[in-house]
Coordinates of C-alpha atoms and ligand atoms in Angstrom, one line a residue:
X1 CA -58.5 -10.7 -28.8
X2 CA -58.3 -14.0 -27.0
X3 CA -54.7 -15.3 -27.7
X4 CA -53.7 -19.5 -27.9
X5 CA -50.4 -20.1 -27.3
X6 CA -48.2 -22.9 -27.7
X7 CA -44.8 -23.7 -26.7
X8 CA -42.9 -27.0 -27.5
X9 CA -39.2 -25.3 -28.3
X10 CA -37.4 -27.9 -25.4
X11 CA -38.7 -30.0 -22.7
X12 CA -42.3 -28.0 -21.5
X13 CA -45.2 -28.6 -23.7
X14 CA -47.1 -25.6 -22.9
X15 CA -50.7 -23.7 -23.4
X16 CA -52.2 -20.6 -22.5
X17 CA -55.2 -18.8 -23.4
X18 CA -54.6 -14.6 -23.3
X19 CA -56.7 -11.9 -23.6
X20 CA -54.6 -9.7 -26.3
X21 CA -51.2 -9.2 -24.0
X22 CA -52.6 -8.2 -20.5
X23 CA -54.6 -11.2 -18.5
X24 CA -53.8 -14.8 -18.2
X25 CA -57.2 -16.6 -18.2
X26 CA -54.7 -19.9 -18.1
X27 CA -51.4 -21.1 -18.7
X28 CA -50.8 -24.8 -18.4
X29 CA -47.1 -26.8 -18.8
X30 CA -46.8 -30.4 -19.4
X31 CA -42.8 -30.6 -17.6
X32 CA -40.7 -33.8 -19.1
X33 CA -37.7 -32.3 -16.7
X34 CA -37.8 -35.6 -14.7
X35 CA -37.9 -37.4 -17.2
X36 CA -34.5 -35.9 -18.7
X37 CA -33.4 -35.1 -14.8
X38 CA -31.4 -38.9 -15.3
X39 CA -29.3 -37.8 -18.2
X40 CA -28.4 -34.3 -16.8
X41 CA -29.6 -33.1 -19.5
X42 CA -32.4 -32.7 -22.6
X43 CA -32.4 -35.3 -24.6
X44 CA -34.4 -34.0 -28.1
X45 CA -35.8 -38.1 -29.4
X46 CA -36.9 -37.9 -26.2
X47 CA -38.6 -34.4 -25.9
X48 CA -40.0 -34.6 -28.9
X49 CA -41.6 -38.0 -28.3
X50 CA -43.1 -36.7 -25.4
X51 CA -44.5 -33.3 -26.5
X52 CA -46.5 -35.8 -29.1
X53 CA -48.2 -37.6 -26.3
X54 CA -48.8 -34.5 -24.6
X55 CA -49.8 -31.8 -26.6
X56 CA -53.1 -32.7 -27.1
X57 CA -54.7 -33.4 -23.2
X58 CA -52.6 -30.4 -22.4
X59 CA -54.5 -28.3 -25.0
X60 CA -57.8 -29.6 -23.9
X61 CA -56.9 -28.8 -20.5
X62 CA -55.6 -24.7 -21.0
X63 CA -59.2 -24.2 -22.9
X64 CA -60.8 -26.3 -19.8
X65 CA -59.2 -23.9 -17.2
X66 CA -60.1 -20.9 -19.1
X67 CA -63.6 -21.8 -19.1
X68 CA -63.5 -21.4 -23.3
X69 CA -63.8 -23.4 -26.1
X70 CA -61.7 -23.2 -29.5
X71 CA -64.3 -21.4 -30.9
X72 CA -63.9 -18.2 -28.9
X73 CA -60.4 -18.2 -29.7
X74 CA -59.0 -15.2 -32.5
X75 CA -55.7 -15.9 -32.7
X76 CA -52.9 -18.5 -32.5
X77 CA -49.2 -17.9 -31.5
X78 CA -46.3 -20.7 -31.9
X79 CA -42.6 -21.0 -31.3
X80 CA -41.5 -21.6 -34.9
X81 CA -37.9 -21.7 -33.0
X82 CA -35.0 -21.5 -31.9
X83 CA -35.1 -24.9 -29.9
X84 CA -35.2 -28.6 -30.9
X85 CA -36.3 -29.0 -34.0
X86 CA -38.6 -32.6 -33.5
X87 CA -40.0 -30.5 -30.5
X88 CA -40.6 -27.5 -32.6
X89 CA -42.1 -29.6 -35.6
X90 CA -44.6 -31.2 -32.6
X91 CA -45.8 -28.0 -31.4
X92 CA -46.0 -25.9 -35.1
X93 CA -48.0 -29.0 -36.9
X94 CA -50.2 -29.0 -34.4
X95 CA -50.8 -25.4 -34.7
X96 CA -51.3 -25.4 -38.0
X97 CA -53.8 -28.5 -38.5
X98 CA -55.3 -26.4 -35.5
X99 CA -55.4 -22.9 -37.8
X100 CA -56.5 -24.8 -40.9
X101 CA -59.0 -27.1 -39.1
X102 CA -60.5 -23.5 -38.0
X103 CA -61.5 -22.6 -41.8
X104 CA -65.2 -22.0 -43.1
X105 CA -67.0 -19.7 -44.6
X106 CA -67.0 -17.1 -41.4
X107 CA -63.6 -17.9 -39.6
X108 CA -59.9 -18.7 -40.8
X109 CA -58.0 -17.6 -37.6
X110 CA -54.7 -16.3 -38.0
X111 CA -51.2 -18.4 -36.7
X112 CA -48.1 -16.1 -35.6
X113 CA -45.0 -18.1 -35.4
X114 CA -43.0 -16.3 -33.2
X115 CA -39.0 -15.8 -31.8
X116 CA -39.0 -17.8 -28.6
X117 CA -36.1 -16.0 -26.7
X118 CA -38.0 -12.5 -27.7
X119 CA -41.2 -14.2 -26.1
X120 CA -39.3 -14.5 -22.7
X121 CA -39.1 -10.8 -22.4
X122 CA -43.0 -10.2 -22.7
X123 CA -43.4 -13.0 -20.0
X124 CA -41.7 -10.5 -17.7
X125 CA -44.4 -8.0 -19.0
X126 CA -47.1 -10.0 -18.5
X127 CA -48.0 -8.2 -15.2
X128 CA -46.6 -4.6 -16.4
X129 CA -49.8 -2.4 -16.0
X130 CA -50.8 -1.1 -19.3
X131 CA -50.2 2.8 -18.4
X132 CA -46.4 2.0 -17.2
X133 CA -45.7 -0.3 -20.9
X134 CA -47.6 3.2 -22.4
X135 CA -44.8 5.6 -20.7
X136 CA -42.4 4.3 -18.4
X137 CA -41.2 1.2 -20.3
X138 CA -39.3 1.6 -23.8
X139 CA -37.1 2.5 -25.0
X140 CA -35.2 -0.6 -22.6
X141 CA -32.7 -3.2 -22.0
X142 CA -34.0 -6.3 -22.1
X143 CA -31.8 -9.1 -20.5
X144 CA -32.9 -13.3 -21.8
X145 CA -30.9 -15.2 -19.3
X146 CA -32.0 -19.3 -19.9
X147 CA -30.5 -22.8 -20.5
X148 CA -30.0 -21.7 -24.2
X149 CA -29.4 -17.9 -24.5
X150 CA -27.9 -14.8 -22.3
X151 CA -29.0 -12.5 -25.0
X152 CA -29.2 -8.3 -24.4
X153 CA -31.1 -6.0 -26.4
X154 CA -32.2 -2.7 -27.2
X155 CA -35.8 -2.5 -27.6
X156 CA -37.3 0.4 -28.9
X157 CA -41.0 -1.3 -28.8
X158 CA -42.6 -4.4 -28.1
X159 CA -41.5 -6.1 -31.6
X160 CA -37.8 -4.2 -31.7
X161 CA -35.4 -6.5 -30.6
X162 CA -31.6 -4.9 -31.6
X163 CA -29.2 -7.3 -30.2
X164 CA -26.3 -5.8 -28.1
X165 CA -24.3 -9.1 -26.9
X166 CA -24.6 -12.8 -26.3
X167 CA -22.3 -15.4 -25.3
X168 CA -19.6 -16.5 -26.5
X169 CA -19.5 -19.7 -25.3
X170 CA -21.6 -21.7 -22.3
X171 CA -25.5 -19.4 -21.4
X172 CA -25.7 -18.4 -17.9
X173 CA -28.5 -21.2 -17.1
X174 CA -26.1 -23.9 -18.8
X175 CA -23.1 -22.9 -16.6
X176 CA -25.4 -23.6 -13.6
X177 CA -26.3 -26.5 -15.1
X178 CA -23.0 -27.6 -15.8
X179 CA -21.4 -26.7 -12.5
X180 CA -24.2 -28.1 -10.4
X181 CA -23.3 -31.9 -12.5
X182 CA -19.7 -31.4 -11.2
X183 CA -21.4 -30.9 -7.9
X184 CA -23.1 -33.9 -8.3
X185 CA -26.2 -31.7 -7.9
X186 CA -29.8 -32.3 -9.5
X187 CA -30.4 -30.8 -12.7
X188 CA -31.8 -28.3 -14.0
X189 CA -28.7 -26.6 -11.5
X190 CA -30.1 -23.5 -11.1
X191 CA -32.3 -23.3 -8.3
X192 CA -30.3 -26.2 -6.7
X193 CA -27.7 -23.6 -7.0
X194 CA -29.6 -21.3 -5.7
X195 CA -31.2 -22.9 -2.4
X196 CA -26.8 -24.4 -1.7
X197 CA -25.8 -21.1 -1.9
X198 CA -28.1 -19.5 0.5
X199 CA -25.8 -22.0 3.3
X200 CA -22.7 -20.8 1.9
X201 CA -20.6 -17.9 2.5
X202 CA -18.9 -16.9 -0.8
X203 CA -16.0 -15.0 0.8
X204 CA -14.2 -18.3 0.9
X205 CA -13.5 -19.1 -2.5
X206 CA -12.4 -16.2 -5.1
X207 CA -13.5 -16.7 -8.2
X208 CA -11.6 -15.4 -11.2
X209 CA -14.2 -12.0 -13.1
X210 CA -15.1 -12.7 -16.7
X211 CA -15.0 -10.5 -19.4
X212 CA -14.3 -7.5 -17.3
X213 CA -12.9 -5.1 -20.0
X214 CA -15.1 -1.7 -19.6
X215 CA -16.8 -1.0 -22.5
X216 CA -17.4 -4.5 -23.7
X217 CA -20.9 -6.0 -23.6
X218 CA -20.3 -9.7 -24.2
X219 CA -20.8 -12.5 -22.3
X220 CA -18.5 -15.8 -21.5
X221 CA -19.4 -18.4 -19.0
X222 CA -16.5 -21.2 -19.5
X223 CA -13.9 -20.0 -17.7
X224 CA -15.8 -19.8 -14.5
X225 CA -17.4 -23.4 -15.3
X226 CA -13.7 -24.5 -16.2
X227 CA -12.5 -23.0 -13.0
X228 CA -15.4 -24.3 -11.0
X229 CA -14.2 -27.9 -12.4
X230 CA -10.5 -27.6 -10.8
X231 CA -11.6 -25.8 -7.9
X232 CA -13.5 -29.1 -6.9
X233 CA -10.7 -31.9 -8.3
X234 CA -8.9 -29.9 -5.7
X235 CA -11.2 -30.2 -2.8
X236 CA -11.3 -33.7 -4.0
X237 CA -14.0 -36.5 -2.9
X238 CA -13.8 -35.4 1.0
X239 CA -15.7 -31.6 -0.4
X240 CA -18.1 -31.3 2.8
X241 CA -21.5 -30.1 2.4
X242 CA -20.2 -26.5 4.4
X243 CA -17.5 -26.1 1.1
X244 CA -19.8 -27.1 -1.4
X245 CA -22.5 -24.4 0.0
X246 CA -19.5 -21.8 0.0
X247 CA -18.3 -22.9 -3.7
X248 CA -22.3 -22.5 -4.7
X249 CA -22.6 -19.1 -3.2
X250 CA -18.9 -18.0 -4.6
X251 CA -19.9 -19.4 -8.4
X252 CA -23.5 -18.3 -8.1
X253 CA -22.2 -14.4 -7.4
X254 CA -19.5 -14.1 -10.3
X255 CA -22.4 -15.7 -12.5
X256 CA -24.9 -13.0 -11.6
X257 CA -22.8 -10.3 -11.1
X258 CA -21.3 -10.6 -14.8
X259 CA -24.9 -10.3 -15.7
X260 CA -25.4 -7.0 -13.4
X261 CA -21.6 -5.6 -14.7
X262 CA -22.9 -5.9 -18.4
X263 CA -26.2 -4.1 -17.7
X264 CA -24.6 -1.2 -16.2
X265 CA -21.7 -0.8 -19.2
X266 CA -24.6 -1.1 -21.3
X267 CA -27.1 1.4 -19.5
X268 CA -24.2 4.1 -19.4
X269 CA -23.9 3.5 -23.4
X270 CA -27.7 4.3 -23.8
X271 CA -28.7 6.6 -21.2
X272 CA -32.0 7.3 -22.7
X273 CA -33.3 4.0 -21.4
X274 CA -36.9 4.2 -19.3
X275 CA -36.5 0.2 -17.4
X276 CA -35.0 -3.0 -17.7
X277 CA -36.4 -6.4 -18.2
X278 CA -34.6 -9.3 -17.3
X279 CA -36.3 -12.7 -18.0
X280 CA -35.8 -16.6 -18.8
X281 CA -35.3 -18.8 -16.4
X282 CA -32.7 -17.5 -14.7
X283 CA -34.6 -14.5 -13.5
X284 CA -36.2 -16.6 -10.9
X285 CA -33.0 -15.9 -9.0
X286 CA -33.8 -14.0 -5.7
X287 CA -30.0 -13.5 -5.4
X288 CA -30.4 -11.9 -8.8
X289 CA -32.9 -9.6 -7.9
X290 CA -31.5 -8.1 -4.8
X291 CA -28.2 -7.3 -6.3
X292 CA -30.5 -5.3 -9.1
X293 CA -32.5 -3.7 -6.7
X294 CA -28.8 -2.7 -4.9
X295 CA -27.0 -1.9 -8.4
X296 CA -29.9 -0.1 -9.7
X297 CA -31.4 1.9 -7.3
X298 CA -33.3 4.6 -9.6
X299 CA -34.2 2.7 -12.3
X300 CA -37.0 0.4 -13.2
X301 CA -36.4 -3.2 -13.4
X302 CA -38.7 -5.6 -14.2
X303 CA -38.6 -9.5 -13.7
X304 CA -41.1 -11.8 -14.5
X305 CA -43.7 -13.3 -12.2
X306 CA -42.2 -16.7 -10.9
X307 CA -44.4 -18.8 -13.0
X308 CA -43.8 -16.8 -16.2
X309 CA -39.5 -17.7 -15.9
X310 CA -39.2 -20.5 -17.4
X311 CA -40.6 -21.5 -20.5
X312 CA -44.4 -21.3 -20.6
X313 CA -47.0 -20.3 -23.3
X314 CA -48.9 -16.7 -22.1
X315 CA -45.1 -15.0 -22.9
X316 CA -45.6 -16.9 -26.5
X317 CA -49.6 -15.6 -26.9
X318 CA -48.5 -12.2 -25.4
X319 CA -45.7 -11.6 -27.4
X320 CA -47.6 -12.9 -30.9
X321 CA -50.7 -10.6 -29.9
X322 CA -47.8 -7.8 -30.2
X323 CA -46.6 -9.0 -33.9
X324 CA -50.1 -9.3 -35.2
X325 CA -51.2 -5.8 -34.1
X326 CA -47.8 -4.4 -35.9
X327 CA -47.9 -5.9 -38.1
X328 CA -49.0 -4.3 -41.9
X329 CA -50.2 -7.2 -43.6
X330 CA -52.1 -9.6 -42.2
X331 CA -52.6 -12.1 -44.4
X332 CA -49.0 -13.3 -43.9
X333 CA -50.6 -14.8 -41.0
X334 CA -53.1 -17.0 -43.0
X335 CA -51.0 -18.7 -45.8
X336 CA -48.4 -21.1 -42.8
X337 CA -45.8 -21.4 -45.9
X338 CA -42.8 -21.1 -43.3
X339 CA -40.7 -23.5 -41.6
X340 CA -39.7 -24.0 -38.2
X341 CA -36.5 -23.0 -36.4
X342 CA -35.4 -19.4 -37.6
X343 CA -36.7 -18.6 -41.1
X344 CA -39.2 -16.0 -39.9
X345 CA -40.9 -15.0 -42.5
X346 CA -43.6 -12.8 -41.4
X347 CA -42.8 -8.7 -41.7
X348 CA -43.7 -5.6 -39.4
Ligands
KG4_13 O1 -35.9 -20.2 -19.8 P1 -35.7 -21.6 -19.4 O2 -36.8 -22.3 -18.5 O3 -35.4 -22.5 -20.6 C1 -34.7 -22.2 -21.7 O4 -35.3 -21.6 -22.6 O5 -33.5 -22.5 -21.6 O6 -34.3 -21.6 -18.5 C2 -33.8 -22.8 -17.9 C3 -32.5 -22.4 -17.2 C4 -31.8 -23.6 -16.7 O7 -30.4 -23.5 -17.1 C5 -31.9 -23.4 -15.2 O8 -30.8 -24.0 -14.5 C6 -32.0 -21.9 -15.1 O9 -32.7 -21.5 -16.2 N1 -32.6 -21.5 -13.8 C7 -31.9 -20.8 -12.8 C8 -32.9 -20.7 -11.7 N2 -34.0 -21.3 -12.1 C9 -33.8 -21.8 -13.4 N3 -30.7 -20.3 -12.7 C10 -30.3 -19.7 -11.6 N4 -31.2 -19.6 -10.5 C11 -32.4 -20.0 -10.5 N5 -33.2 -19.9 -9.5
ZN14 ZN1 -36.9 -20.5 -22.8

């Protein structure tokens, strides 16, 4: 099946054209981040003003770079949420003027509005060959670490998504975010983060462990953000660039390694797991990486490619292509009677 998805949950407007959940024939991303880069921040009037101007050359352009038109494509999948809600309604009207428009006599193509943060994890399976998702894959942990989410699951298939923990306060992505603005840092923090820290030695600030009691999964990021803040209101004005490298490399390896502590509590409680897939933007981490490859020496992790991180749309097609084979009734995907945000409607 040739798979269009969109994505227009926060600041990417995004297209790609999928054949059923294995090959990317394109994937295309509109980025407003400089545009919000001033404020430090997403603005949503903003975002959603912008995903209006862009959605449809950005369209245009995933079906140019695929070499197809719309009438090759079978399928539609959307982010009906969570996100912005003006960005969502952008990116789920258009899908739907674009899934009605398609009706006549011979076609009526079906729309799958799906769960962005669930999308993330099949952009880390984008490149999974199809014999390893057959029998080395699930059951698994899947990890969504992004601006928004640092949820954990226990997937059982594709469309299983049982969630273990979250955060109770700040994401991961967000504390990066956060800390890199009291840094006085670019946003989005994290790879900013990222590239400081490879300068910095992070022996030479401790930095307090979150969330450390044994056989509890969930996550909290604002004490290490709050400490972060009075660390540097100590340093004070003079911080040179040697102490703000060390400060980035000490933050940046409680933030990860809380991540990696949870995913081994959580792999001892379900020892019957075949991998884990970590994805969302903060995946792109090559810190990240290397302490899973060190903490988890026997079993399979899988991150995304770098492109398929952050938000993009091939996870979103992927991902639908997944709840329409599922699924029992498929007619849920011709009658577009939901809303966006988090009434999901459809069932498997
Ligand atoms: O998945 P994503 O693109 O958007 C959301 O759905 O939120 O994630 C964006 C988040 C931001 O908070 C950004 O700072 C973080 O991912 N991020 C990183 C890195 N690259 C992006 N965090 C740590 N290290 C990175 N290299
Ligand atoms: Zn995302």
């Amino acid at each position: 099946m040739l798979v269009l998805g969109i994505e227009s949950s926060c600041d990417e407007t995004a297209f790609a054209v999928v054949e059923d959940d294995k090959r990317v024939l394109s994937s295309v991303i509109a980025s407003q981040m400089s545009l919000h880069a001033v404020y430090g921040g997403v603005i949503p009037e903003i975002a959603a003003r912008e995903h209006l101007k862009a959605i449809y050359p950005t369209y245009l352009e995933s079906l140019r770079m695929a070499d197809k038109s719309f009438s090759d494509v079978d399928m539609i999948a959307i982010t009906q949420g969570p996100g912005l809600v003006g960005a969502l309604l952008v990116g789920t009207a258009f899908a739907k003027g674009l899934a009605h428009g398609s009706r006549s006599a011979t076609r009526n193509i079906p729309l799958v509005p799906v769960d962005h943060v669930h999308a993330h994890v099949h952009g880390a399976l984008l490149g999974v060959p199809v014999e390893d998702k057959d029998q080395h894959l699930f059951p698994c942990l899947a990890l969504v670490v992004s601006g928004g989410h640092s949820n954990l699951y226990y997937m059982q298939n594709a469309t299983s998504f049982e969630l273990l923990s979250y955060t109770i306060d700040d994401a991961c992505g967000e504390c990066f975010d956060k800390v890199a603005k009291l840094l006085g840092l670019a946003y989005p923090g994290g790879p900013v983060i990222e590239r400081m820290a490879k300068q910095g030695d992070p022996k030479q600030f401790a930095m307090p462990k979150m969330m450390v009691e044994k056989d509890k999964l969930l996550f909290s990021y604002s004490g290490l953000k709050t400490h972060m803040y009075y660390l540097l209101k100590k340093l004070g004005e003079d911080i040179s660039d040697t102490q703000k490298a060390d400060a980035c490399a000490a933050f940046q390896e409680e933030a990860l390694g809380q991540l990696v502590r949870k995913l081994k509590i959580a792999s001892e409680k379900y020892p019957a797991i075949r991998s884990v897939v970590i994805a969302g933007g903060v995946s792109a981490n090559q810190r990240f990486r290397e302490l899973m490859r060190v903490q988890f020496p026997k079993t399979k992790v899988h991150f995304p490619d770098l492109r398929f991180c952050s938000d993009n749309a091939a996870m979103i097609a992927a991902y639908g292509w997944n709840v329409y084979q599922q699924a029992h009734d498929k007619q849920q995907f011709l009658k577009h009677n939901w809303d966006v945000y988090s009434r999901y409607k459809y069932d498997l």
